[in-house]
Tab-separated table of C-alpha atoms in Angstrom:
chain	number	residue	atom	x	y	z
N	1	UNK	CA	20.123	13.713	-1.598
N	2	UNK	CA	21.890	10.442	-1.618
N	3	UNK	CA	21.676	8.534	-4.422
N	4	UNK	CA	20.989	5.186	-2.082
N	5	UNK	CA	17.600	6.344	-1.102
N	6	UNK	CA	14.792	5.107	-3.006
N	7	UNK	CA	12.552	8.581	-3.146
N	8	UNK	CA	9.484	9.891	-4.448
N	9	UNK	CA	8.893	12.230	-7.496
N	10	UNK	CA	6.878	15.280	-7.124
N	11	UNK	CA	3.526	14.680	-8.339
N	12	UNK	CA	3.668	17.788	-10.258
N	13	UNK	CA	6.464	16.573	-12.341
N	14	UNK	CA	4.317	13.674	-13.990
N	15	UNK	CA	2.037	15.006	-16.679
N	16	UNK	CA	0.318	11.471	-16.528
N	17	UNK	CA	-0.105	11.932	-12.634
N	18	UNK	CA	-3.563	10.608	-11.038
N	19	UNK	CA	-3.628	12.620	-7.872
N	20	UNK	CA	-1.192	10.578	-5.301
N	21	UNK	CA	2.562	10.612	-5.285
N	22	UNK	CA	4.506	9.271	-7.735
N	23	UNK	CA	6.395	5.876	-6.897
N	24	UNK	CA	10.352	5.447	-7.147
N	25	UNK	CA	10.482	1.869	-8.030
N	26	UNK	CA	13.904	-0.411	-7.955
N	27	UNK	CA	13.432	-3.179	-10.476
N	28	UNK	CA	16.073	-6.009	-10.610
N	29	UNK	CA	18.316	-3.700	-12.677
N	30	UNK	CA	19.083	-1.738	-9.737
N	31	UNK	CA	17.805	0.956	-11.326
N	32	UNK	CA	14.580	3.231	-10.237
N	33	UNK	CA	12.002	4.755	-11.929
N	34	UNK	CA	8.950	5.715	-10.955
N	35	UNK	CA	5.553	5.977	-11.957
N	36	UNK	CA	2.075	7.719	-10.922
N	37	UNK	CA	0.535	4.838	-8.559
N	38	UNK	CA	-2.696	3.964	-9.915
N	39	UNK	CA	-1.133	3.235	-13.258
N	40	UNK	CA	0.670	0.095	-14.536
N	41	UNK	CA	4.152	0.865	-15.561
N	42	UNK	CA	3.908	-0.452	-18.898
N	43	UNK	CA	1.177	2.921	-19.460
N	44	UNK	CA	4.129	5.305	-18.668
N	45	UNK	CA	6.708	4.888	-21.362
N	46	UNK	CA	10.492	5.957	-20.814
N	47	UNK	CA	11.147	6.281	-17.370
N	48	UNK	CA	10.771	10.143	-16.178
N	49	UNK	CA	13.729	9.517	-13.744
N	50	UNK	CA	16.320	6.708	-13.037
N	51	UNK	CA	18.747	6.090	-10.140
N	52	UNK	CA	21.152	4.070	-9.023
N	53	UNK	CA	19.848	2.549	-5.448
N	54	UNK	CA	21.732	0.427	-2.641
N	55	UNK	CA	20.786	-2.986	-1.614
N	56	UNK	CA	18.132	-1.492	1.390
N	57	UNK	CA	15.197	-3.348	2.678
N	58	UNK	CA	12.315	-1.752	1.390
N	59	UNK	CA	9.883	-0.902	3.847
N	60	UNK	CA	5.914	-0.279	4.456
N	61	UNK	CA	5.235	-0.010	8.581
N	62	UNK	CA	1.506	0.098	9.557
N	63	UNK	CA	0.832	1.531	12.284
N	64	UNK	CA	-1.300	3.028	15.106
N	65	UNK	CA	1.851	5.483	16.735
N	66	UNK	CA	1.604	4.743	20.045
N	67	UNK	CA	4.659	5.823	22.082
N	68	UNK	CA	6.681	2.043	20.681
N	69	UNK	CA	5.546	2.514	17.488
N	70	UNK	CA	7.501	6.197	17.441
N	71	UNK	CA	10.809	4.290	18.721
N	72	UNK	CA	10.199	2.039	15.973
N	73	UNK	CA	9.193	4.300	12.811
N	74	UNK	CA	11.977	6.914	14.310
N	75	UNK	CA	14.490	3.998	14.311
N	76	UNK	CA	13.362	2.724	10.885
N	77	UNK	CA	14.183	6.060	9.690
N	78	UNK	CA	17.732	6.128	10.830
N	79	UNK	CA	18.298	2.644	10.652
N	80	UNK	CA	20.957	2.012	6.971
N	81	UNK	CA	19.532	-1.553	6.417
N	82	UNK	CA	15.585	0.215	5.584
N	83	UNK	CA	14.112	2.407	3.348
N	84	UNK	CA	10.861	2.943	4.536
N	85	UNK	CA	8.684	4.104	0.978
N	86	UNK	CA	5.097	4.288	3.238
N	87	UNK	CA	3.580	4.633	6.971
N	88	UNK	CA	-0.040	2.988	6.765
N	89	UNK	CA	-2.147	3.792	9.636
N	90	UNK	CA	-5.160	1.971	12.103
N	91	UNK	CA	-6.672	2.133	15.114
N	92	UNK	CA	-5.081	0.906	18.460
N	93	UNK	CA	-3.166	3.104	20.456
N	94	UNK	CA	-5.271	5.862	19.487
N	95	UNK	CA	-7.941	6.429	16.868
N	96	UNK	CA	-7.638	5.905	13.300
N	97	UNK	CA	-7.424	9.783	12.206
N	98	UNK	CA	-5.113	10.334	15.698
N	99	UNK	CA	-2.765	7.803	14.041
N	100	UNK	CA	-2.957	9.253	11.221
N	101	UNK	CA	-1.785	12.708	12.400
N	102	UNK	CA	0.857	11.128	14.792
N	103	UNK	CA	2.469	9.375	11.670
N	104	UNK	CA	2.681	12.693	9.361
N	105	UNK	CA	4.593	13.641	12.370
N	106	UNK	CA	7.373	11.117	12.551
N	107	UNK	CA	7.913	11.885	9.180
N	108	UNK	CA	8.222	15.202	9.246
N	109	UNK	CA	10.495	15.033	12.217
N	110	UNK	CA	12.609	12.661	10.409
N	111	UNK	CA	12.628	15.502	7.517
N	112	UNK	CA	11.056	12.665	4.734
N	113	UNK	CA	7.767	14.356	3.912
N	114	UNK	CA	8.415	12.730	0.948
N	115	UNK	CA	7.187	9.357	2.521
N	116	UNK	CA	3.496	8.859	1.766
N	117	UNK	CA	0.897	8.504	4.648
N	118	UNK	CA	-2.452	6.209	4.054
N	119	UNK	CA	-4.911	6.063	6.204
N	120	UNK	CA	-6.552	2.652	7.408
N	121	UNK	CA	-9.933	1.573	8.283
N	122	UNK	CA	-11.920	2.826	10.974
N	123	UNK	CA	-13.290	-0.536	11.644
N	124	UNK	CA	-12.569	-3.855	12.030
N	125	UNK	CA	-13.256	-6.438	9.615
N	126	UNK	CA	-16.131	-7.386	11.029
N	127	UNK	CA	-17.716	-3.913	10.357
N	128	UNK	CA	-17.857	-2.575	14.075
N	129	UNK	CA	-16.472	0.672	14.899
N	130	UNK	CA	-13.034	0.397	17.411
N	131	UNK	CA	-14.046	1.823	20.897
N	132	UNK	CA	-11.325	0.310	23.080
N	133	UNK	CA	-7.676	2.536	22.708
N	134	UNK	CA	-4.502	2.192	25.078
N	135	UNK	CA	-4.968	6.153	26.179
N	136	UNK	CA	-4.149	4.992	29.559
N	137	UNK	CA	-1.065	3.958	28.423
N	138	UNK	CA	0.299	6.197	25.795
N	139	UNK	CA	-1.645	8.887	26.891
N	140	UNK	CA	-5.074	10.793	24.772
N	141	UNK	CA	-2.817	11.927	21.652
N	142	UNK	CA	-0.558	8.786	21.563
N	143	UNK	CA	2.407	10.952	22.286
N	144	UNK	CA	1.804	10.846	26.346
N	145	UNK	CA	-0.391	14.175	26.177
N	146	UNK	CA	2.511	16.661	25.234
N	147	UNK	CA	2.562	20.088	26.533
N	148	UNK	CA	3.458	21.462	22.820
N	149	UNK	CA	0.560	20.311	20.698
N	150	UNK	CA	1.926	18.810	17.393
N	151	UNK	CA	-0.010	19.588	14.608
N	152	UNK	CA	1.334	17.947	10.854
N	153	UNK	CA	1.513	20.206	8.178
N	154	UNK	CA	1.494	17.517	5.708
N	155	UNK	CA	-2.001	15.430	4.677
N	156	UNK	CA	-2.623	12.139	3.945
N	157	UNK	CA	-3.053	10.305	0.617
N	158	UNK	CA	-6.440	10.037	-0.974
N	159	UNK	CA	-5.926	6.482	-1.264
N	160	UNK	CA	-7.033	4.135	1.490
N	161	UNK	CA	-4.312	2.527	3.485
N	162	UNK	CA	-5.328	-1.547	1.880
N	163	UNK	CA	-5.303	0.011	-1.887
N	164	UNK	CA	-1.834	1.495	-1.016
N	165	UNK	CA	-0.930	-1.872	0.034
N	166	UNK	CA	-1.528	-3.478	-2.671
N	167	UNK	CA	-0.360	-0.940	-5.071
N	168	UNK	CA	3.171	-0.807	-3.907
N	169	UNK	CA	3.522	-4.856	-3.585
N	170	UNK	CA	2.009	-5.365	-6.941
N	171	UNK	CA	4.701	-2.386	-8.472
N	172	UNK	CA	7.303	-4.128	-6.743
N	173	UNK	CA	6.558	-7.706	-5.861
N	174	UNK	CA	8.978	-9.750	-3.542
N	175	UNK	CA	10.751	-6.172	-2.771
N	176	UNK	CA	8.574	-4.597	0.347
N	177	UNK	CA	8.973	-5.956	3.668
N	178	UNK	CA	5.419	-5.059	5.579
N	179	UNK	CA	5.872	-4.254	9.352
N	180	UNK	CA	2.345	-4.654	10.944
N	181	UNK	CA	2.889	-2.861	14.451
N	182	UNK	CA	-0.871	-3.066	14.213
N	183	UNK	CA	-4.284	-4.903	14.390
N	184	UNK	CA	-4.331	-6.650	10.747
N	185	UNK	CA	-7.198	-4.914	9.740
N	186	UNK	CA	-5.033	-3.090	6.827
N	187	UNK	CA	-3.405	-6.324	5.793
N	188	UNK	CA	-6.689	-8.297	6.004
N	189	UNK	CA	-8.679	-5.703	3.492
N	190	UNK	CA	-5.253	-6.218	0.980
N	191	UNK	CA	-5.562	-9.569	1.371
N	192	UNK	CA	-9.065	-9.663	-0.011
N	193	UNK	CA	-8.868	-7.171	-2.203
N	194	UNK	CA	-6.088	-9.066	-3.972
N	195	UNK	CA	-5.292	-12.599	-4.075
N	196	UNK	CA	-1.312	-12.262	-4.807
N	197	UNK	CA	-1.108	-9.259	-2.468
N	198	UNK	CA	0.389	-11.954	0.232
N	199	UNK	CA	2.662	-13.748	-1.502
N	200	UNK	CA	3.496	-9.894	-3.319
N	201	UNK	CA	5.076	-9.160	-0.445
N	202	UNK	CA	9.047	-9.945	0.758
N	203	UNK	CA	7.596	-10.786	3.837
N	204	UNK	CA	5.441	-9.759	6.922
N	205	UNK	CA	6.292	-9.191	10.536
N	206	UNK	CA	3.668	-9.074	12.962
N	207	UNK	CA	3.339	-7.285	15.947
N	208	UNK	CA	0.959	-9.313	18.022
N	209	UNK	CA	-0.197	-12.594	19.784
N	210	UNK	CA	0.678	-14.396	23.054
N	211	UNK	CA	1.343	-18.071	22.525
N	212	UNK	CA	3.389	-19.154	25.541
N	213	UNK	CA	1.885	-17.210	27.967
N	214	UNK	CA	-0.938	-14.426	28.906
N	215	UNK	CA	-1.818	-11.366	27.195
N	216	UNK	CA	-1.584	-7.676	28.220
N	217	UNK	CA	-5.557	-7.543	27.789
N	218	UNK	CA	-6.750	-10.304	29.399
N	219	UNK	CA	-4.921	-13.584	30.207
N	220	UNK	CA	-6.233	-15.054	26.812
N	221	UNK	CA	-5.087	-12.254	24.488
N	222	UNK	CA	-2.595	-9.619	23.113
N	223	UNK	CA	-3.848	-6.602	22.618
N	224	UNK	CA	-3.002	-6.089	18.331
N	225	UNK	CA	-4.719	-9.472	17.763
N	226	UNK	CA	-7.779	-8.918	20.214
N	227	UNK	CA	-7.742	-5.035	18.172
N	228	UNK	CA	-9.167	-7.493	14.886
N	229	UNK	CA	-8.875	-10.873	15.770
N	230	UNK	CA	-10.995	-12.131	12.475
N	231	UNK	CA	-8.510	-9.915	10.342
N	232	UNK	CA	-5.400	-11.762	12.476
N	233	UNK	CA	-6.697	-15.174	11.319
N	234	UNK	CA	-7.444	-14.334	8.256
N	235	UNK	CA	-4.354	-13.248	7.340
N	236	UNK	CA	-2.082	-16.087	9.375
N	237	UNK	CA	-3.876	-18.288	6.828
N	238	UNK	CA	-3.650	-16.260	4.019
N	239	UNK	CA	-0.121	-17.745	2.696
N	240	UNK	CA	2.338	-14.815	3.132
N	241	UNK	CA	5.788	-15.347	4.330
N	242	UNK	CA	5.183	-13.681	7.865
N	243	UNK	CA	6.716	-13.769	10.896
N	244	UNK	CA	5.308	-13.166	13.936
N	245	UNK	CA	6.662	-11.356	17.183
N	246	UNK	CA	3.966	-11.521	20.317
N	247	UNK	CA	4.537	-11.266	24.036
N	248	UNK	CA	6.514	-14.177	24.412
N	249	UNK	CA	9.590	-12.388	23.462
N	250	UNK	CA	8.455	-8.772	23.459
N	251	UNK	CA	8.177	-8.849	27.596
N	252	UNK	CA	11.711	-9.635	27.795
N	253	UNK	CA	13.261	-6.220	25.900
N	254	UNK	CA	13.665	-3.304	28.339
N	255	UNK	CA	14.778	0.605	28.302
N	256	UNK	CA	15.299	1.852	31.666
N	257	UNK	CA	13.924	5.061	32.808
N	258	UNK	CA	17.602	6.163	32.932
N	259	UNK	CA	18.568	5.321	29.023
N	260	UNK	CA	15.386	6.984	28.390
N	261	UNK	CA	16.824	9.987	30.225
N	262	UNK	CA	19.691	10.299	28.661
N	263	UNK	CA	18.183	10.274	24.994
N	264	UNK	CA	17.385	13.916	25.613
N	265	UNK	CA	20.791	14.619	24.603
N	266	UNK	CA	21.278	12.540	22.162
N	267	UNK	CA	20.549	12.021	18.565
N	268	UNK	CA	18.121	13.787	16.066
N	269	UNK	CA	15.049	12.292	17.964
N	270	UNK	CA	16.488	11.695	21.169
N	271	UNK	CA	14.427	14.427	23.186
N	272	UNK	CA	11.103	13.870	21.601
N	273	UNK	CA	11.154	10.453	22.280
N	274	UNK	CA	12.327	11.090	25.926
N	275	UNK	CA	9.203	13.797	25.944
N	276	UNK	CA	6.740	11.326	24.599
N	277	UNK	CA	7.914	8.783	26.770
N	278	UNK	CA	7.510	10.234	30.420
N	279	UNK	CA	3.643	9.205	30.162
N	280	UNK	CA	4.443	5.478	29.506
N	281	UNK	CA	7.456	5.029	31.899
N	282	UNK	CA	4.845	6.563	34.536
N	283	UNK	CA	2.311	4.241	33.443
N	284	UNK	CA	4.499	0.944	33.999
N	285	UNK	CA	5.956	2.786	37.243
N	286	UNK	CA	2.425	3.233	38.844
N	287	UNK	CA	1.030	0.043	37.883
N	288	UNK	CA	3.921	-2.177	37.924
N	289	UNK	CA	6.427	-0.831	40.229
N	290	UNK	CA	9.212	-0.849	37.552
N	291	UNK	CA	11.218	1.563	36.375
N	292	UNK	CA	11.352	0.404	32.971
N	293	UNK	CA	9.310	0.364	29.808
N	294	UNK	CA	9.124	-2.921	27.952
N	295	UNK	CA	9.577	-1.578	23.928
N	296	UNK	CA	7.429	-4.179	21.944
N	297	UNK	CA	7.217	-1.992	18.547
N	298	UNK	CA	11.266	-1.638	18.346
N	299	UNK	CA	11.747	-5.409	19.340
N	300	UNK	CA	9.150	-6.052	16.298
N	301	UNK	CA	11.257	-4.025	13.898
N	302	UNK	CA	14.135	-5.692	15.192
N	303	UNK	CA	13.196	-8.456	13.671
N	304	UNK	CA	13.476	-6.794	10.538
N	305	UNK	CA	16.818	-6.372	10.902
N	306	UNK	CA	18.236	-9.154	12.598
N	307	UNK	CA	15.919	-11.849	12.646
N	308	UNK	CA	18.669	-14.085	13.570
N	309	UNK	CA	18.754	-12.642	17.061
N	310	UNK	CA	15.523	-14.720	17.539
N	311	UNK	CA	14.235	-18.099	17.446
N	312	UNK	CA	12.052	-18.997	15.389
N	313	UNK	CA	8.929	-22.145	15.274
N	314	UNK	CA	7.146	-22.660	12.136
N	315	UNK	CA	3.846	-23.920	12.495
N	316	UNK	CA	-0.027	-23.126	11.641
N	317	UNK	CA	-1.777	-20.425	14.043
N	318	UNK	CA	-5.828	-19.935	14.547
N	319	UNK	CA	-6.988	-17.090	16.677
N	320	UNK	CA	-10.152	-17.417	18.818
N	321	UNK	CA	-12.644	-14.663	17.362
N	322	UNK	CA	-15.695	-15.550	19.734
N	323	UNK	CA	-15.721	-15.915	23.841
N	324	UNK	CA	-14.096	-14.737	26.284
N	325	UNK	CA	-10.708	-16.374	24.801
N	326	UNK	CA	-11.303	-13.632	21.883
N	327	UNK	CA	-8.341	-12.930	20.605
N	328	UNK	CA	-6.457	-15.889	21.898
N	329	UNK	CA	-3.292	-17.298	19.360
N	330	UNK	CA	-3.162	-20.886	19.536
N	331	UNK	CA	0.361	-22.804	17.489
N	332	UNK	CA	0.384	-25.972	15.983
N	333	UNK	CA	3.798	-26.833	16.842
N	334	UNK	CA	3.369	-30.194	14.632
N	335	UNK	CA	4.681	-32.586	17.316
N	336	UNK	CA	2.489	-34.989	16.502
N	337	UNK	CA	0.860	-36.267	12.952
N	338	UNK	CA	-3.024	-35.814	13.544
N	339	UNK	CA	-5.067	-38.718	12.762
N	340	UNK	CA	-8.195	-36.551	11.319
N	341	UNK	CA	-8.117	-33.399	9.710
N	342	UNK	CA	-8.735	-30.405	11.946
N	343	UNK	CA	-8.614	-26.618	11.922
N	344	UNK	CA	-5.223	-26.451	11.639
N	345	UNK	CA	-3.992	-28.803	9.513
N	346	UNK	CA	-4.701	-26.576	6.085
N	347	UNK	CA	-3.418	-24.010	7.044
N	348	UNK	CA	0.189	-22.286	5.699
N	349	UNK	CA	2.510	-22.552	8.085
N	350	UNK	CA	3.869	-19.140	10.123
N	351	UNK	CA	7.064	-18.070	11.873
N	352	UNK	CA	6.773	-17.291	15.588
N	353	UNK	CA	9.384	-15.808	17.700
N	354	UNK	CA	10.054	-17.972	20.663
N	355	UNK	CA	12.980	-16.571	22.363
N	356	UNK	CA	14.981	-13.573	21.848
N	357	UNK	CA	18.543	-11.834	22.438
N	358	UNK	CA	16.736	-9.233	24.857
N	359	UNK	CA	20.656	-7.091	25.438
N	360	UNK	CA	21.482	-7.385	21.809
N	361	UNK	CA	18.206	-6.270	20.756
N	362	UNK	CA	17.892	-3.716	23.313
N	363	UNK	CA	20.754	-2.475	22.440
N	364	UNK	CA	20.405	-2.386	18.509
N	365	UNK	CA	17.016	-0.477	18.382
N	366	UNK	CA	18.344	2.266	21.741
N	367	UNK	CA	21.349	2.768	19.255
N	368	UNK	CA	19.368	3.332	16.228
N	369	UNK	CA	17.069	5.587	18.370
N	370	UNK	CA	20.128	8.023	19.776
N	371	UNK	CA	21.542	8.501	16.417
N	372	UNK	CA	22.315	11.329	14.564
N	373	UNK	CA	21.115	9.944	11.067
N	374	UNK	CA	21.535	6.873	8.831
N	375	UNK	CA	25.441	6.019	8.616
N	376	UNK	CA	26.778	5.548	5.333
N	377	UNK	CA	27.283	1.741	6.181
N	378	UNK	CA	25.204	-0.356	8.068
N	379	UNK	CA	26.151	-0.984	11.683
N	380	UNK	CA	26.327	-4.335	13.290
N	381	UNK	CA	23.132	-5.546	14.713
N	382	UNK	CA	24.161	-7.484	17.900
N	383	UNK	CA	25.528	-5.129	20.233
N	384	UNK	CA	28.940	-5.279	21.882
N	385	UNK	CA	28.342	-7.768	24.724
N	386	UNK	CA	27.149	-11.280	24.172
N	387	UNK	CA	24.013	-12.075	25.558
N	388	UNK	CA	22.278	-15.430	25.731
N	389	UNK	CA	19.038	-16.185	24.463
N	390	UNK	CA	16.190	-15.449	26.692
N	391	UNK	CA	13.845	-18.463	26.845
N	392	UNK	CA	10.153	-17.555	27.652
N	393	UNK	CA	9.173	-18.302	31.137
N	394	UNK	CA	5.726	-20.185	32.495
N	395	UNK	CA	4.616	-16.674	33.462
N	396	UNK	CA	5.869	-14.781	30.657
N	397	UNK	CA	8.995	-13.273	31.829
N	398	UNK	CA	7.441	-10.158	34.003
N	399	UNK	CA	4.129	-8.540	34.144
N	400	UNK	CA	1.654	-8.283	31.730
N	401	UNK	CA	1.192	-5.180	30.046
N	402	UNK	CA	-0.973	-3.179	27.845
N	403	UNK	CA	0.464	-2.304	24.713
C-alpha cells in the first residue's frame, strides 16, 4: 500500500475499539495515527500506527449514487489530489438504504473497502418521509436498472451518517473537504448536533440550487435543494466556508453519448460506468432530443479540484421552504447597501459558481473517469485546449433537467 494514502486500521487491531473503524488521522506533523472513532485521541495513548502521508485533500462525499454521483465518487477515487476517508449517504436519486448499497459498491469496485460507509436520514429535516426519487432518470436501482444485480458484500457503519460527520471534522478540524452531491439533510443534522461542526470543516461544496435561471424540478427549483430545502437554508446560514455549484454552471458540462461509448474500453471503471449510463443517456435522448448527458455530480467535484476553473460571487443565499417557489435559491449579490435590515443581511456570506470552463472541466473529470488508477503525481486540471469561460445564459444554457 502506498505510504501517501491516509487508510484505516482494522478494528480488530485496537484493543480500545468501540465497534466502528478505526480512524487514520494526519495531524500537522504529517504524521498519522489513528484512533477508535468515538473516542478522543488524548484517551488512546501512543499512537498504535504512524505514517508518513502526502499533501492530499482529504475527502468526505455525501451522497445519494445516482448515475453522476458514480462518475464523481469513481473519479474521486482515482483522482491524486483526494483521499476520500468516508461516503455518507441520503435520499435523492434513490432511497436512503438504495444509496446506501450503491455506495458500498463504488467502493468496492474501486478495491477501498477500507473506506467507511454511513448511512443518512430517511427524512428530511422537517420530519417527513422522502417520496419523490429521480428513478425516471437514473433508473429503480440508481445504476440505470442493470442486467447483473449488484449486491455489496460490505455493510455499513453503525453510526449514523451526521455523527460520522462530526466525528471526523472534530478529529481533524480544517483538514476534510465535505462534497454534498446531496439534499443537506446530513449536513443540516451535523450542523445542529454540533456548533463548530461548520467551521470544523476545510470547506463545503454543494451540489444544488438554481440562481440564474430555472430548475430541473420546476422552474423555481433544483432538485438537491427542493430534496430538503429547510436543511439547504439552514446550513447556507450556518457559517461554513462552502461553495456552491447549482444549475447555472452544471447545464453547461457535457459527455457525449460517444465518449461515453468509448469508456467501455477504457480505465478500471470505464465499462461500468458506460453500463450504468445507457439508462440516463436514453433518458436525456427521449426527452430532450440530445445525445448527451449533462454530468452535474463530476462538475461539482470539479470544483474540488480546480475551483479556479470557475467563477465565483460571494454573497448571502435564503431558500424558499413554503409555496410553490419551494425550494427556490435566491443571492444577495450586495449591489446595493439596504436601508433596513432584512432576511439577508445576517446572514454569512456563500460562494456561488457563476460561470464555468465547461471543455476544461469536461475534460478533467472524463480523464479521471477513463483512468487506470491514481498517478503517482497529480495531473493538470485544465485540459489541453483552452476554453473560455461559459457565461450563464437567460435560459440557462439548454434544457432543464432532472438530476
Amino acid at each position: 500500500e502506498s505510504s501517501t494514502h491516509c487508510r484505516y486500521k482494522p478494528a480488530s487491531q485496537s484493543p480500545q475499539h468501540s465497534g466502528l473503524r478505526a480512524l487514520i488521522r494526519t495531524d500537522w506533523t504529517g504524521l498519522a495515527i489513528w484512533a477508535p472513532l468515538g473516542q478522543p485521541l488524548s484517551s488512546v495513548g501512543e499512537p498504535a500506527r504512524m505514517e508518513m502521508t502526502g499533501q492530499k485533500k482529504l475527502l468526505i462525499i455525501d451522497t445519494d449514487p445516482g448515475v453522476d454521483d458514480a462518475m464523481a465518487i469513481l473519479a474521486a477515487f482515482n483522482s491524486p489530489a483526494v483521499e476520500i476517508v468516508g461516503l455518507t449517504t441520503l435520499f435523492g436519486n434513490v432511497r436512503t438504504p438504495q444509496a446506501t448499497s450503491n455506495a458500498l459498491v463504488l467502493r468496492e469496485l474501486a478495491g477501498r473497502e477500507d473506506v467507511p460507509v454511513a448511512q443518512g436520514s430517511m427524512a428530511g429535516l422537517n420530519g417527513l418521509v422522502k417520496q419523490r426519487v429521480a428513478d425516471f432518470v437514473h433508473g429503480r436501482d440508481g445504476f440505470g436498472n442493470l442486467a447483473e444485480a449488484r449486491s455489496p458484500k460490505g455493510v455499513a457503519e453503525s453510526m449514523a451518517a451526521a455523527a460520522f460527520l462530526v466525528e471526523l471534522c472534530a478529529r481533524m478540524p480544517g483538514r476534510i473537504t465535505v462534497l454534498a452531491l446531496a439534499p443537506l439533510t446530513n449536513i443540516a443534522l451535523a450542523m445542529q448536533m454540533d456548533p463548530h461542526f461548520a467551521t470544523n470543516m476545510a470547506e463545503l461544496v454543494v451540489l444544488g440550487g438554481a440562481f440564474f435561471t430555472n430548475g430541473n424540478v420546476n422552474p423555481a427549483a433544483e432538485a438537491n435543494i427542493f430534496g430538503d430545502p429547510e436543511a439547504a437554508d439552514l446550513v447556507f446560514g450556518g457559517g461554513a466556508n462552502v461553495r456552491v455549484v447549482g444549475l447555472d454552471v452544471t447545464h453547461h458540462v457535457q459527455i457525449s453519448g460517444k465518449q461515453l461509448a468509448a469508456l467501455d474500453s477504457t480505465g478500471r471503471f470505464g465499462s461500468f460506468l458506460h453500463q450504468i449510463s445507457r439508462f440516463y443517456l436514453q433518458y436525456h435522448i427521449d426527452s430532450y432530443s440530445m445525445d448527451a448527458i449533462y454530468v452535474h455530480d463530476p462538475t461539482a467535484m470539479a470544483a474540488v479540484l480546480a475551483p479556479e476553473l470557475f467563477n465565483w460571487e460571494e454573497g448571502q443565499v435564503r431558500v424558499v421552504s413554503e409555496g410553490f417557489a419551494r425550494g427556490l435559491t435566491i443571492l444577495d449579490r450586495n449591489l446595493k447597501a439596504w436601508n433596513a435590515p432584512n432576511a439577508w443581511t445576517e446572514r454569512p456570506k456563500v460562494k456561488v459558481a457563476t460561470a464555468v470552463q465547461s471543455e476544461k472541466v469536461a475534460a478533467l473529470m472524463y480523464r479521471l473517469m477513463a483512468a487506470d488508477g491514481p498517478p503517482t503525481a497529480a495531473p493538470t486540471s485544465h485540459g489541453a485546449a483552452p476554453a473560455a469561460v461559459v457565461a450563464p445564459t437567460t435560459n440557462g444554457g439548454g434544457p432543464q433537467l432532472e438530476r
